[in-house]
PDB file of C-alpha atoms in Angstrom:
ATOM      1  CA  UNK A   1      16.275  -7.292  -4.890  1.00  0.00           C
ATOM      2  CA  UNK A   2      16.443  -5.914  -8.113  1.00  0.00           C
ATOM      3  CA  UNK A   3      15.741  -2.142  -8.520  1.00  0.00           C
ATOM      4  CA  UNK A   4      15.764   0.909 -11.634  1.00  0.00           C
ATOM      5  CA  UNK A   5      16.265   3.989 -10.438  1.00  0.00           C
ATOM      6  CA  UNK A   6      15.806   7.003 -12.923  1.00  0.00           C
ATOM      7  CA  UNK A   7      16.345   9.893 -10.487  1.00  0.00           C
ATOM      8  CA  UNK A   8      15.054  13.002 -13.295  1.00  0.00           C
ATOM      9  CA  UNK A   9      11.375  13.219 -12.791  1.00  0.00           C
ATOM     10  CA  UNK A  10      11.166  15.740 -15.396  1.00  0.00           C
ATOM     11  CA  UNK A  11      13.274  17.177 -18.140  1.00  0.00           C
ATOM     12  CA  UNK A  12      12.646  20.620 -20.106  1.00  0.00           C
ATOM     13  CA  UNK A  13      14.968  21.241 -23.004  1.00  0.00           C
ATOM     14  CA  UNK A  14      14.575  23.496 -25.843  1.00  0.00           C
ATOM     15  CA  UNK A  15      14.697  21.369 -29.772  1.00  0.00           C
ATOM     16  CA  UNK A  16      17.443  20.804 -31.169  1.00  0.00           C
ATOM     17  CA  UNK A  17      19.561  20.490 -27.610  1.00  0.00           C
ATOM     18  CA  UNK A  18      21.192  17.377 -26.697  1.00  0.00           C
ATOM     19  CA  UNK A  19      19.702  15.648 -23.276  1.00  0.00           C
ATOM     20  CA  UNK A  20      20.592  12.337 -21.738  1.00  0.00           C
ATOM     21  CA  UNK A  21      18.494  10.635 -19.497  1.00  0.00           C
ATOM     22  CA  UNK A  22      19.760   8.696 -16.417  1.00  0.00           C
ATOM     23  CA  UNK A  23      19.137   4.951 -15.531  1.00  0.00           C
ATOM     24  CA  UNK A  24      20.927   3.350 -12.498  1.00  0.00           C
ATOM     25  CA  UNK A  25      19.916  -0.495 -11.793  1.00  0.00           C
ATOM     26  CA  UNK A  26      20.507  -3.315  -8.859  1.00  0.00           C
ATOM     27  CA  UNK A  27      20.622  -6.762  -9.322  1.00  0.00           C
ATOM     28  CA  UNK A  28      22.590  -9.572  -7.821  1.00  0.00           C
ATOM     29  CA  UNK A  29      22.377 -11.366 -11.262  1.00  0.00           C
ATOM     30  CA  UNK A  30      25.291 -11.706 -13.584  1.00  0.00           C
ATOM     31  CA  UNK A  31      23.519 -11.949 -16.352  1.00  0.00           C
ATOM     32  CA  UNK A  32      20.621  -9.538 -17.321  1.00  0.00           C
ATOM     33  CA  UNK A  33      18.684  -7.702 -19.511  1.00  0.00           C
ATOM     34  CA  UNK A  34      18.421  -3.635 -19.796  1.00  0.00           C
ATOM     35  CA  UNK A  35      15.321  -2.008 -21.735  1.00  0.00           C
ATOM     36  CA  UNK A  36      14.509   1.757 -22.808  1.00  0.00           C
ATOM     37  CA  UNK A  37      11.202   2.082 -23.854  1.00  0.00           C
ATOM     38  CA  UNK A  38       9.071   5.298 -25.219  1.00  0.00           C
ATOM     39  CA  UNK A  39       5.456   6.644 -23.771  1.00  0.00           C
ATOM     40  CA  UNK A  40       4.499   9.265 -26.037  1.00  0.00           C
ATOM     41  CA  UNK A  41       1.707  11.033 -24.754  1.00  0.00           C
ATOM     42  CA  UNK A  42      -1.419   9.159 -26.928  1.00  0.00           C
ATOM     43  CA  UNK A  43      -0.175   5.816 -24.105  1.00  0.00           C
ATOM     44  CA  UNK A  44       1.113   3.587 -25.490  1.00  0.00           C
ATOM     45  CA  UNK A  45       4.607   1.916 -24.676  1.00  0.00           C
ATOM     46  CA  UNK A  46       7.049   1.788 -27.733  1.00  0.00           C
ATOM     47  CA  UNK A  47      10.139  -0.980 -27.091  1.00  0.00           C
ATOM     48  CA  UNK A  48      13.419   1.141 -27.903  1.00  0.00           C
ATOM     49  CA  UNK A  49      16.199  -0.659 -27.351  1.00  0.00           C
ATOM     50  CA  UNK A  50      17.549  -4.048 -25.253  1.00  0.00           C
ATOM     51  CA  UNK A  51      20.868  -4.674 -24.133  1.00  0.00           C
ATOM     52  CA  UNK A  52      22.727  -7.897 -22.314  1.00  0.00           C
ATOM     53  CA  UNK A  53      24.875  -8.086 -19.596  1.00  0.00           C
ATOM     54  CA  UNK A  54      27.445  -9.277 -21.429  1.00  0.00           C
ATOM     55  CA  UNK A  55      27.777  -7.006 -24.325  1.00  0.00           C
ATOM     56  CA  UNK A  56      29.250  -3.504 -23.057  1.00  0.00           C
ATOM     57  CA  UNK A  57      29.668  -1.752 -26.150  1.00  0.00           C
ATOM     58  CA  UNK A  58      27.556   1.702 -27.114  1.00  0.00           C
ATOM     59  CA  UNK A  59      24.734   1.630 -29.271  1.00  0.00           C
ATOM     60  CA  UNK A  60      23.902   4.241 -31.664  1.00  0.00           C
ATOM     61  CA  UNK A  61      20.802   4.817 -33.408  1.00  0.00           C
ATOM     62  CA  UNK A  62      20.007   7.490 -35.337  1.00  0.00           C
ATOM     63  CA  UNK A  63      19.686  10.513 -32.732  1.00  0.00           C
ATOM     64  CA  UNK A  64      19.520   7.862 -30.207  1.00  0.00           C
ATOM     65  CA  UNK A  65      22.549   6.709 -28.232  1.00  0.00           C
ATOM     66  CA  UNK A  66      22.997   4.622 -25.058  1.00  0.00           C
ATOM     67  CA  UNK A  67      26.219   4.129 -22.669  1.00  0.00           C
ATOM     68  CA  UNK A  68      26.276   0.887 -21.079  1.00  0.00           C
ATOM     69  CA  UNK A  69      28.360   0.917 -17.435  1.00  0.00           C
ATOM     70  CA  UNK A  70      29.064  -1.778 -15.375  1.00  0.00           C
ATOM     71  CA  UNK A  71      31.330  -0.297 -12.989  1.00  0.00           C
ATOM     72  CA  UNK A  72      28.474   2.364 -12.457  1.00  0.00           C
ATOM     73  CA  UNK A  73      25.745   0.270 -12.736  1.00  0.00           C
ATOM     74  CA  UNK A  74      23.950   2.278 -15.256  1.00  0.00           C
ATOM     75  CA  UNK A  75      22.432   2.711 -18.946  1.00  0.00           C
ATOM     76  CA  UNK A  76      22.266   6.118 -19.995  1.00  0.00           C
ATOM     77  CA  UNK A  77      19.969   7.429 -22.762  1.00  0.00           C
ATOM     78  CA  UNK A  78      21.126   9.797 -25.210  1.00  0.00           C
ATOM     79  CA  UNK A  79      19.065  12.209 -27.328  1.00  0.00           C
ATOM     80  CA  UNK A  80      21.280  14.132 -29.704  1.00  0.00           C
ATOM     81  CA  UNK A  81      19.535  17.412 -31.798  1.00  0.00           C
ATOM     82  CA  UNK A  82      16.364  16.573 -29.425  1.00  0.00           C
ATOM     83  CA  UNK A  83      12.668  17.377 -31.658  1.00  0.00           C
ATOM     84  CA  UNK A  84       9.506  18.294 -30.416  1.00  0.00           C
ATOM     85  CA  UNK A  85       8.215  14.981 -30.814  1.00  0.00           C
ATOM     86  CA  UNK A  86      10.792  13.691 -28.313  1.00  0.00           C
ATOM     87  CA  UNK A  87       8.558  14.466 -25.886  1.00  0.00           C
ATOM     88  CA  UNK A  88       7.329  11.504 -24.120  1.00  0.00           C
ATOM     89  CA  UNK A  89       8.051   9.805 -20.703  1.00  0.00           C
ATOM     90  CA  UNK A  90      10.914   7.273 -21.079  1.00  0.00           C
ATOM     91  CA  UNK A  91      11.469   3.934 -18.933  1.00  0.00           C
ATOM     92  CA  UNK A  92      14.119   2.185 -18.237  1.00  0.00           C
ATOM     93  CA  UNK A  93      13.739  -1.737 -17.424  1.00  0.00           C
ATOM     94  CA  UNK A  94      15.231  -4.912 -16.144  1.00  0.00           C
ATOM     95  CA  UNK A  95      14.937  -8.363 -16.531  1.00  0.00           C
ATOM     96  CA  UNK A  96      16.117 -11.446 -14.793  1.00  0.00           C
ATOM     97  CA  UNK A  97      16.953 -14.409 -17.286  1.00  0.00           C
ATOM     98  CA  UNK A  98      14.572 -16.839 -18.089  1.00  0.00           C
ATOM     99  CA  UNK A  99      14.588 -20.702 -17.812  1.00  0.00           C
ATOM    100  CA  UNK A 100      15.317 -20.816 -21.286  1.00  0.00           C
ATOM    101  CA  UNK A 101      17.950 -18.173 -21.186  1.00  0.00           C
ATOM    102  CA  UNK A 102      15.699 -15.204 -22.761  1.00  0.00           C
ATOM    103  CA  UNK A 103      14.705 -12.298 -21.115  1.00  0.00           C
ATOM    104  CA  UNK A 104      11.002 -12.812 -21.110  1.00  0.00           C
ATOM    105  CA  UNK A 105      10.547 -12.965 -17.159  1.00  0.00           C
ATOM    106  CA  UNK A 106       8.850  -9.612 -15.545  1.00  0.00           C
ATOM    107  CA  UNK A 107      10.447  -6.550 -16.732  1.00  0.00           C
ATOM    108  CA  UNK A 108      10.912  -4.149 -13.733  1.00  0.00           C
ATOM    109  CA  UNK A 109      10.491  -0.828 -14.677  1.00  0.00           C
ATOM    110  CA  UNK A 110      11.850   2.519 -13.148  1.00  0.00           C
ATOM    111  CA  UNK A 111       9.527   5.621 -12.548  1.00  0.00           C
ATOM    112  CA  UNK A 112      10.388   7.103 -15.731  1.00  0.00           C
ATOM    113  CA  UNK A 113      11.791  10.595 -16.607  1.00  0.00           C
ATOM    114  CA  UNK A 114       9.004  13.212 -18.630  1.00  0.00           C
ATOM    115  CA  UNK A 115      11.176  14.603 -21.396  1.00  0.00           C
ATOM    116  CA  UNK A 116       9.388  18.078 -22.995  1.00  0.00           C
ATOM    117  CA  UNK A 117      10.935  19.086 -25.911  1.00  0.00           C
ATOM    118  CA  UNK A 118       9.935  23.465 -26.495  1.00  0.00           C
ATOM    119  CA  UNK A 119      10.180  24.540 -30.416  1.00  0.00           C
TER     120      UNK A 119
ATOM    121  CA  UNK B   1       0.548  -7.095 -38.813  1.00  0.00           C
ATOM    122  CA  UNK B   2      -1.470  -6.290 -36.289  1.00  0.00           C
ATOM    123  CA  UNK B   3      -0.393  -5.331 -32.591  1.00  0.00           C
ATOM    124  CA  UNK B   4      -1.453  -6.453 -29.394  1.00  0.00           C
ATOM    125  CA  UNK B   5      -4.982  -5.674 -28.620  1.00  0.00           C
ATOM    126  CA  UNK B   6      -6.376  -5.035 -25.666  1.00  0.00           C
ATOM    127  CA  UNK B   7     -10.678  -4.750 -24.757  1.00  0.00           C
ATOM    128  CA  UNK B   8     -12.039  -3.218 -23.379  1.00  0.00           C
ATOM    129  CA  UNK B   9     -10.017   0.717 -23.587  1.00  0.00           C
ATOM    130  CA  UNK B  10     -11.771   1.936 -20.953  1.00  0.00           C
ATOM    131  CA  UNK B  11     -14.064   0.483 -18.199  1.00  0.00           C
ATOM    132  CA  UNK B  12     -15.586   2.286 -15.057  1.00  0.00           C
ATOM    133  CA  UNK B  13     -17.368   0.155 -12.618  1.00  0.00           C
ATOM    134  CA  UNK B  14     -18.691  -0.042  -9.204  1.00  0.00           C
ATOM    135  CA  UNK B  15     -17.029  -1.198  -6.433  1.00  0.00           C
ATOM    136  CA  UNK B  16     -17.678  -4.752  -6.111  1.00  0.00           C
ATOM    137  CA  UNK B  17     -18.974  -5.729  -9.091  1.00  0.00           C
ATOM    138  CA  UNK B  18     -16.807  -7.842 -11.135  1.00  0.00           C
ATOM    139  CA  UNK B  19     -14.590  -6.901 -14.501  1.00  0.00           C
ATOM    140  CA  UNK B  20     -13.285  -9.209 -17.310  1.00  0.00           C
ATOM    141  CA  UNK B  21      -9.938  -7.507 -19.316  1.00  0.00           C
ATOM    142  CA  UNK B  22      -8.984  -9.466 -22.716  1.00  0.00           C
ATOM    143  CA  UNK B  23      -5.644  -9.296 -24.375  1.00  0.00           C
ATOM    144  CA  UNK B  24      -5.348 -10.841 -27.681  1.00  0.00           C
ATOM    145  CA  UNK B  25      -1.151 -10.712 -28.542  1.00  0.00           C
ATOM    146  CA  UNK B  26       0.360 -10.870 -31.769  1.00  0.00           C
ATOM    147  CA  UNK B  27      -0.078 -14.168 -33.670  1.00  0.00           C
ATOM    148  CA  UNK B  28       2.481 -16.653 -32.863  1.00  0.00           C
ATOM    149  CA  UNK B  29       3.798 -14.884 -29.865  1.00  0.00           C
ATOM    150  CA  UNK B  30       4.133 -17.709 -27.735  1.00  0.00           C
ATOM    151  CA  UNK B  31       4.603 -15.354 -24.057  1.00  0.00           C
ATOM    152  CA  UNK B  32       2.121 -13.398 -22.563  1.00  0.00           C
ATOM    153  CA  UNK B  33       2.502 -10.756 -19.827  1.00  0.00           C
ATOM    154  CA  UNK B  34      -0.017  -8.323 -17.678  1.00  0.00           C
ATOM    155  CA  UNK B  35       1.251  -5.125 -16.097  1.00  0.00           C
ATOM    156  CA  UNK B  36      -0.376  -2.472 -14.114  1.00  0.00           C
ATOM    157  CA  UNK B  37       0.586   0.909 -14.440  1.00  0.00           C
ATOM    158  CA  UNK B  38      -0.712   3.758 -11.877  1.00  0.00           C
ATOM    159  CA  UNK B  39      -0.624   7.133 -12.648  1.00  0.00           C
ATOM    160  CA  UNK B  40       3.005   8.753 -12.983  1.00  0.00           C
ATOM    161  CA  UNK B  41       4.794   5.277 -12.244  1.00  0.00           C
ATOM    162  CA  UNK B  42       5.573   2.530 -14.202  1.00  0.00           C
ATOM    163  CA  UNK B  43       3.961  -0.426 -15.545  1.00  0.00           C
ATOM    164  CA  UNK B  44       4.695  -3.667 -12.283  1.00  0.00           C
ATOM    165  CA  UNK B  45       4.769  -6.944 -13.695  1.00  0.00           C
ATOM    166  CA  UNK B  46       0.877  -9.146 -12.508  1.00  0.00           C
ATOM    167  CA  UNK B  47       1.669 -12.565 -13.663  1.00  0.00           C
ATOM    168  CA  UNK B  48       2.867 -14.404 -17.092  1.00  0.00           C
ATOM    169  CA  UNK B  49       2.008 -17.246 -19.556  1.00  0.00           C
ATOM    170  CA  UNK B  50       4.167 -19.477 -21.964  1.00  0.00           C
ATOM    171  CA  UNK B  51       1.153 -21.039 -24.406  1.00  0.00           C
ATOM    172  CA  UNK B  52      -1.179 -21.975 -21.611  1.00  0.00           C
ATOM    173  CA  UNK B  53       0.558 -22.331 -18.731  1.00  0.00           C
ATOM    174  CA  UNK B  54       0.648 -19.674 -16.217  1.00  0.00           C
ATOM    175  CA  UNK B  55       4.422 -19.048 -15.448  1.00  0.00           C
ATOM    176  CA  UNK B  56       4.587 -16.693 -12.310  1.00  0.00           C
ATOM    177  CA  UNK B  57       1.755 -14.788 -11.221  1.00  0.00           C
ATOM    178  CA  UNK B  58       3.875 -13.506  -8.310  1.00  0.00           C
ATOM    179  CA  UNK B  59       2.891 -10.043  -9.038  1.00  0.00           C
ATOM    180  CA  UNK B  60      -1.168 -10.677  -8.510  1.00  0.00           C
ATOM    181  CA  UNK B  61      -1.563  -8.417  -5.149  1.00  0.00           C
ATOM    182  CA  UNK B  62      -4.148 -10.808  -4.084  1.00  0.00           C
ATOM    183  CA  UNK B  63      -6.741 -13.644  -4.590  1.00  0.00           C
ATOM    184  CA  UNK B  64      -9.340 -11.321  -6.203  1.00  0.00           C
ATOM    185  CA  UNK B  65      -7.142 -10.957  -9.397  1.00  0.00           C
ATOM    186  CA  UNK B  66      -7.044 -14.014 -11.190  1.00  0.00           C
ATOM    187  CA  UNK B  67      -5.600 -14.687 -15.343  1.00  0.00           C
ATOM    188  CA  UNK B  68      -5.874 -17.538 -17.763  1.00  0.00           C
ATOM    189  CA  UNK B  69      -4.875 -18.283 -21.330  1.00  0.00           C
ATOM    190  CA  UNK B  70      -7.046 -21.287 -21.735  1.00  0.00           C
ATOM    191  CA  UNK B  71      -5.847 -21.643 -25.494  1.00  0.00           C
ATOM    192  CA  UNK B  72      -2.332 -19.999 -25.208  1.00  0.00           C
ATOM    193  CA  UNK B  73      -3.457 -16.683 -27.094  1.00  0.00           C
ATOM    194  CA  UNK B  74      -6.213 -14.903 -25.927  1.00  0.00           C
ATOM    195  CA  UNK B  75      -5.654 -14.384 -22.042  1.00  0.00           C
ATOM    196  CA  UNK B  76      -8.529 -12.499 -19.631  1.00  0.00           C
ATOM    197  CA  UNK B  77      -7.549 -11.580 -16.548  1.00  0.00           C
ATOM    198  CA  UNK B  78     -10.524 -11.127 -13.777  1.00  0.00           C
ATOM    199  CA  UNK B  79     -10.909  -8.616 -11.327  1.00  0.00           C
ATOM    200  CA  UNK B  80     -13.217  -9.767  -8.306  1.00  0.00           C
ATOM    201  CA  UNK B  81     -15.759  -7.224  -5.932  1.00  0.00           C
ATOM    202  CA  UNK B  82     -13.274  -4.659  -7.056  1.00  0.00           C
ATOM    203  CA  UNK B  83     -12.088  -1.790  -5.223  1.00  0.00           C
ATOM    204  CA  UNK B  84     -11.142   1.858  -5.843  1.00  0.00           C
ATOM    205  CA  UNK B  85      -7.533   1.221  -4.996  1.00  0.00           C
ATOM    206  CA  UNK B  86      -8.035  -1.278  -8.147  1.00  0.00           C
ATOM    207  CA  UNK B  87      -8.257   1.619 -10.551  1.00  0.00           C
ATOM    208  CA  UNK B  88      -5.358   1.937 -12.822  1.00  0.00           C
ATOM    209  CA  UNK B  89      -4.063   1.066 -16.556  1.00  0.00           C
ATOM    210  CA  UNK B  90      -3.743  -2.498 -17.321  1.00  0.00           C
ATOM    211  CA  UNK B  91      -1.596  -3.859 -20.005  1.00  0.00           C
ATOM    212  CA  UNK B  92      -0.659  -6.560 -21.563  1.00  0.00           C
ATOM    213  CA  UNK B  93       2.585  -7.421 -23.657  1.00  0.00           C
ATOM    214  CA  UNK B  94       3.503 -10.179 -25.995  1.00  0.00           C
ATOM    215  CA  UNK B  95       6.811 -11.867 -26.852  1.00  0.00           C
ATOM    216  CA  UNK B  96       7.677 -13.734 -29.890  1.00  0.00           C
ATOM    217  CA  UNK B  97       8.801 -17.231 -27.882  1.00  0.00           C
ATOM    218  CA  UNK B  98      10.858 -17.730 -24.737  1.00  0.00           C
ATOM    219  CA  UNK B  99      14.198 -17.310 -25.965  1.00  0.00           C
ATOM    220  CA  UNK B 100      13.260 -14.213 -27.455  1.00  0.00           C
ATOM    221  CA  UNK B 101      13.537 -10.492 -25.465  1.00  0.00           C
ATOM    222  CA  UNK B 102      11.299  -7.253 -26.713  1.00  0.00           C
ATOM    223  CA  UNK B 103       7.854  -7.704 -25.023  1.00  0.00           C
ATOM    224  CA  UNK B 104       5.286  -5.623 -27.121  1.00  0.00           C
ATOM    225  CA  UNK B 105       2.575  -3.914 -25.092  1.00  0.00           C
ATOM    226  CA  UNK B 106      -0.975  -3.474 -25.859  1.00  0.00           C
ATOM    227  CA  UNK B 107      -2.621   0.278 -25.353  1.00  0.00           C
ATOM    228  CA  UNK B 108      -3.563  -0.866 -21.888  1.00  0.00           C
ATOM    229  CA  UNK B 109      -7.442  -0.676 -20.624  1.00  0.00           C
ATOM    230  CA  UNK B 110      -8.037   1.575 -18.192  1.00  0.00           C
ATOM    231  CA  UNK B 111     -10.233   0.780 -15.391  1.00  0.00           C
ATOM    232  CA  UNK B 112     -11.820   2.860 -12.955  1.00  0.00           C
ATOM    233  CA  UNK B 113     -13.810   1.619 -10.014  1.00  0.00           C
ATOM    234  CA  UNK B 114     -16.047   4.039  -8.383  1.00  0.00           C
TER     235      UNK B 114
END
């Protein structure tokens, strides 16, 4: 069955600190879809970045970074000079491929890590 | 352009009584999705639409929750002689067509059965 586990519940750091946020995934598919997204605290769920099976190599974006690991099974969320309004709970997702090849089948989601960025 | 919009934000009801959620995606996004999100988890996939046609509702935990997109954009999903363990945030996510990835979600509509 296919599973995200993000095993920080919370994270405190001070601004301007670097933090990187854990996701570890299961699936018996070899291809696949990986998914960070953003809940500030106003709700809402802000898409951050999606990633294939198939394409390994690190993304960087802006203060935003994420390691891609097969071996490990895992797509790690970086935060580099962290701000105050970091602060959010962040979720990591999976998805199975579609019938057309797309990743728009259920996205299954981990618990998310709370991130609180202190001025 | 506009986001996908969810009605109503907030309902409380009774236990028993029915409720009605709407999600209206973002034009032209040919996939529709529902989620539920309790509090301090997150959001588990309800069921999914390509146009009209309802593509897995595998996630639906039982017969009282039913979802249609009669006209493949606007999509309700229905709630029958709700419960308490019922009350959560619902949401709802659009994607541009099926070969595309980034769902976009709605600000969810919380419901809260009493």
């Amino acid at each position: 069955a296919q599973k995200v586990t993000q095993a920080q519940t919370e994270i405190s750091v001070v601004e301007k600190e670097d933090v990187t946020l854990d996701c570890v995934y299961e699936t018996r598919d070899t291809t696949y879809y990986l998914f960070w997204y953003k809940q500030p605290p106003s709700g809402e769920l802000v898409f951050l970045i999606r990633r294939n099976s198939f394409d390994e190599q690190n993304e960087i974006s802006g203060r935003y970074s994420w390691n891609f690991q097969k071996s490990t099974s895992s797509f790690n969320f970086t935060i580099t000079a962290s701000q105050v309004v970091d602060s959010a709970v962040y979720f990591c997702a999976l998805s199975e491929v579609g019938n057309y090849g797309g990743a728009t089948n259920k996205l299954i989601f981990g618990t998310g890590t709370l991130l609180a960025v202190q001025p | 352009g506009a986001g996908v919009s969810q009605s109503p934000r907030y309902k409380v009801t009774k236990r028993g009584q029915d409720v009605a959620l709407r999600c209206d995606p973002i034009s032209g996004h040919v996939s529709l999705y529902w989620y539920r999100q309790a509090l301090g988890q997150g959001p588990e996939f309800l069921t999914y639409f390509n146009y009209e046609a309802q593509q897995d509702k595998s996630g639906l935990p039982n017969d009282r929750f039913s979802a249609e997109r009669p006209e493949g954009s606007i999509s309700t999903l229905t709630i029958q002689r709700t419960e308490q363990r019922d009350s959560a945030m619902y949401r709802c996510a659009s994607s541009f067509e099926q070969g595309s990835y980034e769902q976009y979600f709605g600000p969810g509509t919380r419901l809260t059965v009493t």
